[in-house]
Short mmCIF file of C-alpha atoms in Angstrom, two decimals:
data_model
loop_
_atom_site.label_atom_id
_atom_site.label_comp_id
_atom_site.label_asym_id
_atom_site.label_seq_id
_atom_site.Cartn_x
_atom_site.Cartn_y
_atom_site.Cartn_z
CA MET A 7 31.21 6.56 -131.96
CA SER A 8 31.18 8.42 -128.69
CA SER A 9 32.91 11.76 -128.22
CA LYS A 10 35.48 10.25 -125.86
CA ILE A 11 39.06 10.86 -126.80
CA PRO A 12 40.99 7.58 -126.99
CA TYR A 13 44.26 7.31 -125.04
CA ILE A 14 45.93 6.49 -128.29
CA SER A 15 45.30 8.15 -131.67
CA LEU A 16 44.68 6.04 -134.83
CA GLU A 17 47.92 7.31 -136.40
CA MET A 18 50.00 6.48 -133.31
CA ALA A 19 48.37 2.99 -133.14
CA LYS A 20 49.23 2.36 -136.75
CA ASP A 21 52.84 3.61 -136.16
CA LEU A 22 52.99 1.30 -133.10
CA VAL A 23 51.91 -1.74 -135.20
CA THR A 24 54.42 -0.81 -137.95
CA LEU A 25 57.31 -0.44 -135.39
CA LEU A 26 56.51 -3.68 -133.65
CA GLU A 27 56.34 -5.44 -137.05
CA GLN A 28 59.71 -3.89 -137.90
CA GLY A 29 61.01 -5.11 -134.54
CA ASP A 30 61.90 -1.58 -133.35
CA ILE A 31 61.04 -2.24 -129.68
CA ASP A 32 62.52 0.95 -128.27
CA ALA A 33 60.54 3.19 -130.59
CA ALA A 34 57.38 1.14 -129.97
CA ASN A 35 57.84 1.44 -126.10
CA LEU A 36 58.25 5.20 -126.53
CA ILE A 37 54.84 5.44 -128.11
CA VAL A 38 53.18 3.31 -125.38
CA GLU A 39 54.74 5.53 -122.70
CA GLU A 40 53.62 8.61 -124.48
CA CYS A 41 50.06 7.37 -124.49
CA SER A 42 49.89 6.05 -120.98
CA LYS A 43 51.31 9.33 -119.74
CA ALA A 44 48.14 11.16 -120.84
CA ALA A 45 46.00 8.65 -118.99
CA SER A 46 47.99 8.75 -115.78
CA GLU A 47 48.27 12.46 -115.84
CA GLU A 48 44.48 12.58 -115.79
CA LEU A 49 44.42 10.11 -112.84
CA PHE A 50 47.06 12.06 -111.02
CA ALA A 51 45.04 15.26 -111.50
CA GLU A 52 41.96 13.52 -110.18
CA VAL A 53 43.72 12.19 -107.10
CA GLY A 54 45.32 15.62 -106.59
CA LYS A 55 41.88 17.23 -106.67
CA LEU A 56 40.40 14.70 -104.19
CA THR A 57 43.48 15.15 -101.83
CA ARG A 58 43.01 18.90 -101.93
CA GLN A 59 39.26 18.56 -101.17
CA LEU A 60 39.97 16.19 -98.29
CA HIS A 61 42.75 18.51 -96.97
CA ASP A 62 40.35 21.50 -97.23
CA SER A 63 37.49 19.84 -95.41
CA LEU A 64 39.72 18.60 -92.69
CA GLN A 65 41.21 22.12 -92.48
CA ASP A 66 37.75 23.59 -92.40
CA PHE A 67 36.70 21.13 -89.73
CA GLN A 68 39.63 22.01 -87.55
CA LEU A 69 39.35 25.67 -88.29
CA ASP A 70 35.63 25.75 -87.33
CA SER A 71 36.46 27.57 -84.16
CA ARG A 72 32.82 27.21 -82.99
CA ILE A 73 33.38 23.49 -82.45
CA ALA A 74 36.63 24.06 -80.64
CA ASN A 75 34.91 26.68 -78.49
CA LEU A 76 32.05 24.37 -77.72
CA ALA A 77 34.35 21.65 -76.50
CA ASN A 78 36.90 23.82 -74.70
CA GLU A 79 34.79 26.61 -73.24
CA ASP A 80 31.05 26.37 -73.62
CA ILE A 81 30.56 22.87 -72.29
CA PRO A 82 32.71 23.29 -69.21
CA ASP A 83 31.03 26.70 -68.78
CA ALA A 84 27.61 24.96 -68.93
CA GLN A 85 28.75 22.55 -66.25
CA ASN A 86 29.70 25.43 -64.02
CA ARG A 87 26.37 27.11 -64.77
CA LEU A 88 24.42 23.98 -63.87
CA ALA A 89 26.40 23.60 -60.70
CA TYR A 90 25.44 27.21 -59.91
CA VAL A 91 21.76 26.26 -60.39
CA ILE A 92 22.13 23.44 -57.92
CA GLU A 93 23.86 25.85 -55.50
CA MET A 94 21.21 28.49 -55.90
CA THR A 95 18.27 26.12 -55.44
CA GLU A 96 19.86 24.52 -52.47
CA ASN A 97 20.50 27.89 -50.84
CA ALA A 98 16.88 28.87 -51.47
CA ALA A 99 15.53 25.60 -50.10
CA ASN A 100 17.70 26.04 -46.91
CA LYS A 101 16.73 29.76 -46.48
CA THR A 102 13.08 28.82 -46.79
CA MET A 103 13.39 26.01 -44.35
CA ASP A 104 15.42 28.21 -41.88
CA ALA A 105 12.59 30.78 -41.95
CA VAL A 106 9.91 28.01 -41.57
CA GLU A 107 11.80 26.41 -38.69
CA ALA A 108 12.15 29.75 -36.98
CA SER A 109 8.46 30.46 -37.49
CA ILE A 110 7.15 27.14 -36.04
CA PRO A 111 8.04 27.95 -32.36
CA VAL A 112 6.60 31.41 -32.74
CA ALA A 113 3.29 29.93 -33.97
CA GLU A 114 3.39 27.29 -31.21
CA ASN A 115 3.94 29.92 -28.57
CA LEU A 116 1.01 32.02 -29.89
CA SER A 117 -1.23 28.95 -29.80
CA SER A 118 -0.12 27.88 -26.26
CA ASN A 119 -0.47 31.43 -24.91
CA ILE A 120 -3.99 31.68 -26.23
CA LYS A 121 -4.90 28.26 -24.83
CA THR A 122 -3.92 29.35 -21.30
CA VAL A 123 -6.36 32.27 -21.22
CA ILE A 124 -9.25 30.60 -22.92
CA PRO A 125 -10.67 29.01 -19.71
CA SER A 126 -10.78 32.41 -17.93
CA TRP A 127 -11.95 34.15 -21.10
CA ASP A 128 -14.86 31.64 -21.38
CA LYS A 129 -15.84 32.41 -17.82
CA LEU A 130 -15.78 36.14 -18.60
CA MET A 131 -18.01 35.66 -21.67
CA SER A 132 -20.52 33.66 -19.62
CA ARG A 133 -20.25 36.21 -16.82
CA GLN A 134 -19.07 33.71 -14.29
CA ILE A 135 -15.70 35.25 -13.59
CA SER A 136 -14.53 36.34 -10.09
CA LEU A 137 -12.95 39.70 -9.67
CA GLN A 138 -9.61 38.11 -8.84
CA GLU A 139 -9.73 35.99 -11.95
CA PHE A 140 -10.76 39.00 -13.92
CA LYS A 141 -7.66 40.88 -12.81
CA GLU A 142 -5.43 37.90 -13.70
CA LEU A 143 -7.08 37.67 -17.07
CA CYS A 144 -6.46 41.29 -17.73
CA TYR A 145 -2.80 40.95 -16.98
CA SER A 146 -2.53 37.78 -19.06
CA VAL A 147 -4.27 39.39 -22.03
CA ASP A 148 -2.14 42.43 -21.72
CA ASP A 149 0.97 40.27 -21.73
CA ILE A 150 -0.27 38.25 -24.71
CA LEU A 151 -1.13 41.32 -26.78
CA LYS A 152 2.36 42.70 -26.32
CA LYS A 153 3.95 39.31 -27.16
CA VAL A 154 1.71 38.90 -30.28
CA ASP A 155 2.71 42.33 -31.47
CA GLY A 156 6.44 41.29 -31.33
CA ASP A 157 5.65 37.76 -32.61
CA SER A 158 3.68 38.97 -35.61
CA ASP A 159 6.62 41.34 -36.55
CA GLN A 160 8.87 38.30 -36.33
CA LEU A 161 6.47 36.21 -38.49
CA ARG A 162 6.42 38.96 -41.04
CA VAL A 163 10.21 38.97 -41.15
CA HIS A 164 10.36 35.18 -41.71
CA LEU A 165 7.60 35.30 -44.35
CA ASN A 166 9.56 38.03 -46.13
CA GLU A 167 12.63 35.75 -46.01
CA VAL A 168 10.62 32.92 -47.57
CA LEU A 169 9.50 35.39 -50.29
CA MET A 170 13.00 36.66 -50.97
CA ALA A 171 14.41 33.14 -51.12
CA GLN A 172 12.38 32.59 -54.27
CA ASP A 173 14.61 35.09 -56.24
CA PHE A 174 16.60 32.17 -57.52
CA GLN A 175 13.90 31.27 -59.98
CA ASP A 176 14.63 34.25 -62.23
CA LEU A 177 18.44 33.68 -62.21
CA THR A 178 18.41 29.88 -62.54
CA GLY A 179 15.76 30.22 -65.27
CA GLN A 180 18.10 32.44 -67.34
CA VAL A 181 21.07 30.13 -66.74
CA ILE A 182 19.08 27.04 -67.75
CA ARG A 183 17.77 28.78 -70.84
CA ARG A 184 21.37 29.45 -71.98
CA VAL A 185 22.28 25.83 -71.36
CA ILE A 186 19.33 24.71 -73.41
CA ASP A 187 20.55 26.95 -76.26
CA LEU A 188 24.00 25.34 -75.94
CA VAL A 189 22.60 21.83 -76.10
CA ARG A 190 20.62 22.80 -79.16
CA GLU A 191 23.90 24.08 -80.82
CA VAL A 192 25.74 20.91 -79.87
CA GLU A 193 22.92 18.90 -81.31
CA ASP A 194 23.07 20.81 -84.63
CA ASN A 195 26.84 20.24 -84.82
CA LEU A 196 26.46 16.56 -84.09
CA ILE A 197 23.83 16.24 -86.82
CA HIS A 198 26.18 18.06 -89.18
CA LEU A 199 29.02 15.63 -88.24
CA LEU A 200 26.74 12.66 -88.81
CA THR A 201 25.74 13.94 -92.25
CA VAL A 202 29.41 14.51 -93.19
CA PHE A 203 30.81 11.17 -91.83
CA GLY A 204 27.67 9.06 -92.20
CA SER A 205 25.50 7.48 -89.59
CA PRO A 206 26.40 4.21 -87.80
CA PRO A 207 24.71 1.03 -89.09
CA GLU A 208 21.18 0.45 -87.90
CA THR A 209 22.12 -2.77 -86.10
CA LEU A 210 24.53 -0.89 -83.84
CA ILE A 211 21.77 1.58 -82.82
CA GLU A 212 19.31 -1.36 -82.19
CA GLU A 213 21.93 -3.13 -79.99
CA GLU A 214 22.42 0.05 -77.94
CA LYS A 215 18.68 0.35 -77.46
CA SER A 216 18.21 -3.20 -76.20
CA LYS A 217 21.20 -2.82 -73.91
CA SER A 218 19.79 0.30 -72.12
CA GLY A 219 16.19 -0.75 -72.41
CA LEU A 220 14.14 -2.91 -70.04
CA ASN A 221 15.71 -2.59 -66.59
CA GLU A 222 15.25 -0.94 -63.26
CA LYS A 223 18.08 1.53 -63.70
CA ALA A 224 17.61 4.85 -61.92
CA GLU A 225 16.46 7.57 -64.26
CA GLY A 226 15.63 10.55 -62.03
CA PRO A 227 12.49 12.62 -62.24
CA ILE A 228 10.28 11.78 -65.19
CA ILE A 229 9.33 14.95 -67.07
CA ASP A 230 7.07 13.49 -69.76
CA ALA A 231 5.04 10.95 -67.71
CA GLU A 232 1.88 11.66 -69.79
CA GLU A 233 3.63 10.57 -73.03
CA ARG A 234 5.16 7.35 -71.59
CA ALA A 235 3.50 4.01 -70.95
CA ASP A 236 6.28 2.61 -68.77
CA VAL A 237 6.01 5.14 -65.94
CA VAL A 238 3.45 6.05 -63.31
CA SER A 239 2.17 9.61 -63.34
CA ASP A 240 1.33 10.14 -59.66
CA GLN A 241 1.00 8.56 -56.27
CA ASP A 242 -2.47 7.08 -57.10
CA ASP A 243 -0.88 5.15 -59.99
CA VAL A 244 1.80 3.86 -57.59
CA ASP A 245 -0.79 2.73 -55.10
CA ASP A 246 -2.89 1.11 -57.85
CA LEU A 247 0.17 -0.77 -59.18
CA LEU A 248 1.20 -1.91 -55.77
CA SER A 249 -2.31 -3.10 -54.84
CA SER A 250 -2.48 -5.03 -58.09
CA LEU A 251 0.63 -6.76 -56.86
CA GLY A 252 -1.15 -7.71 -53.63
CA PHE A 253 0.15 -4.85 -51.46
CA MET B 5 2.37 4.19 -34.12
CA ASN B 6 5.37 4.26 -31.72
CA THR B 7 6.84 7.71 -32.49
CA ASN B 8 9.84 7.09 -30.17
CA MET B 9 11.37 4.67 -32.62
CA LYS B 10 14.74 5.45 -34.14
CA VAL B 11 14.37 6.42 -37.87
CA LEU B 12 17.09 6.59 -40.49
CA VAL B 13 16.51 9.08 -43.49
CA VAL B 14 18.65 8.23 -46.46
CA ASP B 15 18.84 10.77 -49.35
CA ASP B 16 21.84 12.36 -51.17
CA PHE B 17 20.17 15.82 -51.08
CA SER B 18 20.53 17.49 -47.67
CA THR B 19 17.44 19.64 -48.41
CA MET B 20 15.28 16.57 -48.98
CA ARG B 21 16.67 14.91 -45.74
CA ARG B 22 15.73 18.12 -43.94
CA ILE B 23 12.22 18.26 -45.41
CA ILE B 24 11.56 14.57 -44.47
CA LYS B 25 13.02 15.18 -41.02
CA ASN B 26 10.74 18.15 -40.49
CA LEU B 27 7.67 16.25 -41.74
CA LEU B 28 8.54 13.29 -39.43
CA ARG B 29 8.97 15.61 -36.55
CA ASP B 30 5.56 17.03 -37.29
CA LEU B 31 4.14 13.47 -37.04
CA GLY B 32 5.93 13.09 -33.67
CA PHE B 33 9.10 11.24 -34.73
CA THR B 34 11.92 13.02 -32.92
CA ASN B 35 14.62 10.37 -33.04
CA VAL B 36 15.68 10.77 -36.63
CA GLN B 37 19.15 10.33 -38.05
CA GLU B 38 20.46 10.91 -41.59
CA ALA B 39 22.74 9.15 -44.18
CA ASP B 40 23.58 10.42 -47.69
CA ASP B 41 23.58 7.13 -49.46
CA GLY B 42 23.22 3.38 -48.99
CA ALA B 43 26.90 2.74 -48.32
CA THR B 44 26.77 5.18 -45.38
CA ALA B 45 23.38 3.94 -44.19
CA LEU B 46 24.16 0.20 -44.12
CA PRO B 47 26.91 0.37 -41.37
CA MET B 48 24.70 2.72 -39.36
CA LEU B 49 21.88 0.24 -39.52
CA GLN B 50 24.14 -2.62 -38.58
CA ASN B 51 25.51 -0.73 -35.62
CA GLY B 52 22.40 1.04 -34.42
CA ASP B 53 18.98 -0.01 -33.30
CA PHE B 54 17.01 1.58 -36.07
CA GLU B 55 13.38 0.52 -36.37
CA PHE B 56 12.38 2.29 -39.60
CA VAL B 57 14.17 3.44 -42.79
CA VAL B 58 13.06 6.10 -45.25
CA THR B 59 15.27 5.97 -48.41
CA ASP B 60 15.60 7.65 -51.76
CA TRP B 61 16.44 5.40 -54.81
CA ASN B 62 18.89 7.33 -56.95
CA MET B 63 22.01 8.07 -54.97
CA PRO B 64 25.73 8.05 -55.77
CA GLY B 65 27.51 5.05 -54.19
CA MET B 66 24.92 2.61 -53.04
CA GLN B 67 21.42 3.04 -54.47
CA GLY B 68 18.30 2.80 -52.46
CA ILE B 69 17.13 -0.47 -54.09
CA ASP B 70 20.48 -2.08 -53.20
CA LEU B 71 20.26 -0.82 -49.68
CA LEU B 72 16.81 -2.37 -49.49
CA ARG B 73 18.07 -5.68 -50.82
CA ALA B 74 21.06 -5.57 -48.38
CA ILE B 75 18.64 -4.97 -45.47
CA ARG B 76 16.43 -7.85 -46.54
CA ALA B 77 19.52 -10.09 -46.97
CA ASP B 78 20.82 -9.34 -43.42
CA ASP B 79 19.26 -11.50 -40.76
CA ARG B 80 19.61 -8.81 -38.12
CA LEU B 81 18.08 -6.15 -40.30
CA LYS B 82 15.49 -7.82 -42.43
CA HIS B 83 12.59 -7.04 -40.15
CA ILE B 84 13.15 -3.21 -40.46
CA PRO B 85 10.32 -1.62 -42.45
CA VAL B 86 11.63 0.41 -45.49
CA LEU B 87 9.63 3.29 -47.00
CA MET B 88 10.98 4.42 -50.39
CA VAL B 89 10.57 8.09 -51.24
CA THR B 90 11.91 8.70 -54.76
CA ALA B 91 11.49 10.46 -58.03
CA GLU B 92 11.90 7.06 -59.78
CA ALA B 93 8.52 6.37 -61.29
CA LYS B 94 9.05 3.52 -63.81
CA LYS B 95 6.59 0.67 -63.29
CA GLU B 96 9.40 -1.86 -63.49
CA GLN B 97 11.16 -0.02 -60.64
CA ILE B 98 8.13 -0.08 -58.48
CA ILE B 99 7.64 -3.78 -59.19
CA ALA B 100 11.35 -4.46 -58.49
CA ALA B 101 11.05 -2.56 -55.18
CA ALA B 102 7.95 -4.50 -54.26
CA GLN B 103 9.69 -7.75 -55.08
CA ALA B 104 12.71 -6.71 -53.00
CA GLY B 105 10.34 -6.30 -50.00
CA VAL B 106 9.69 -2.59 -49.83
CA ASN B 107 6.97 -1.62 -47.29
CA GLY B 108 5.80 1.55 -48.99
CA TYR B 109 6.58 3.56 -52.15
CA ILE B 110 6.14 7.32 -52.44
CA VAL B 111 6.93 9.24 -55.67
CA LYS B 112 8.35 12.71 -55.50
CA PRO B 113 7.04 15.29 -55.45
CA PHE B 114 4.92 14.30 -52.47
CA THR B 115 2.81 15.94 -49.87
CA ALA B 116 2.90 15.78 -46.09
CA ALA B 117 -0.45 14.17 -46.19
CA THR B 118 0.90 11.35 -48.43
CA LEU B 119 3.83 10.74 -46.13
CA LYS B 120 1.52 10.48 -43.10
CA GLU B 121 -0.87 8.17 -44.92
CA LYS B 122 1.87 5.80 -46.11
CA LEU B 123 3.61 5.76 -42.68
CA GLU B 124 0.38 4.87 -40.95
CA LYS B 125 -0.29 2.18 -43.52
CA VAL B 126 3.19 0.66 -43.07
CA PHE B 127 2.76 0.42 -39.25
CA GLU B 128 -0.87 -0.63 -39.48
CA ARG B 129 0.16 -3.64 -41.63
CA LEU B 130 2.96 -4.54 -39.31
CA GLY B 131 0.46 -4.48 -36.46
#
């Protein structure tokens, strides 16, 4: 016999049989109630324990302030941070282009000024210049030298602006690194959630895949082109693909 | 290449529009206008005498591929050459653009030399 304790003892069972044989229903029912009480008490205790556990884990889940923080503060904060990155990179691009656009006419001026004196200068070099032309050349060169002095200062200023516009890289790098950390934390929490509540059936995942799979939906810059077979990695690939299509 | 033609540059990022505009100006195109997505571009094309479109793919509102299809579906616009300049690099997308009747496809990041080469090719083919 196993070590299990029966809900009803042998003595009580015998008493029950005797009472039933004697027709003492009330006394017999009392014995049955007495016995089932023990069994149901155990059941109640078990249900109680489970209830407490469920309550505790729900409580823990709600009390895990990290999750609440993630949802209420960190993720909106990350959105702001990423918006800041867009703003910073846009400002840098505009500052750089401002400087470049301001430099282009300076460079063009320089080039056209030099082109105007080259014919006289060539004559000088081949000793075929008249005195009058020589005088004019001297004035022109003097004029150009003074202009170039100012222009080169201006170019240096613009180049410096281009250089300084790159200061976003450090700042946006730090911001993006923090957002990456946050994404990692959210990932960890999601994995934890999945292990607690179980993962969705495979079929659902498969369905999702096929839904978002083969199509021409915009995806933005591809950052892992080398590891993917469905994307081109550079302009040469594009040209090859198009020419294979008869372009 | 007739550099006096009216060109429309469609991109949701103003910096990219500015870069393309600068590169086009370098190639001699001075008559360049801008739109920030297909939905803005289409009425401009319908009301203006544009002869060339440079468009991004991924934009809020109307995407570049839909703009291309709308241009090809419109009898008054379907002759306009369209050059796509985009970060979208999936083979299926390039095939879809080719099937929709794109005249050239440049993937970002791109160089000034690539833009020049593709532009020349587009107009060379058109004759």
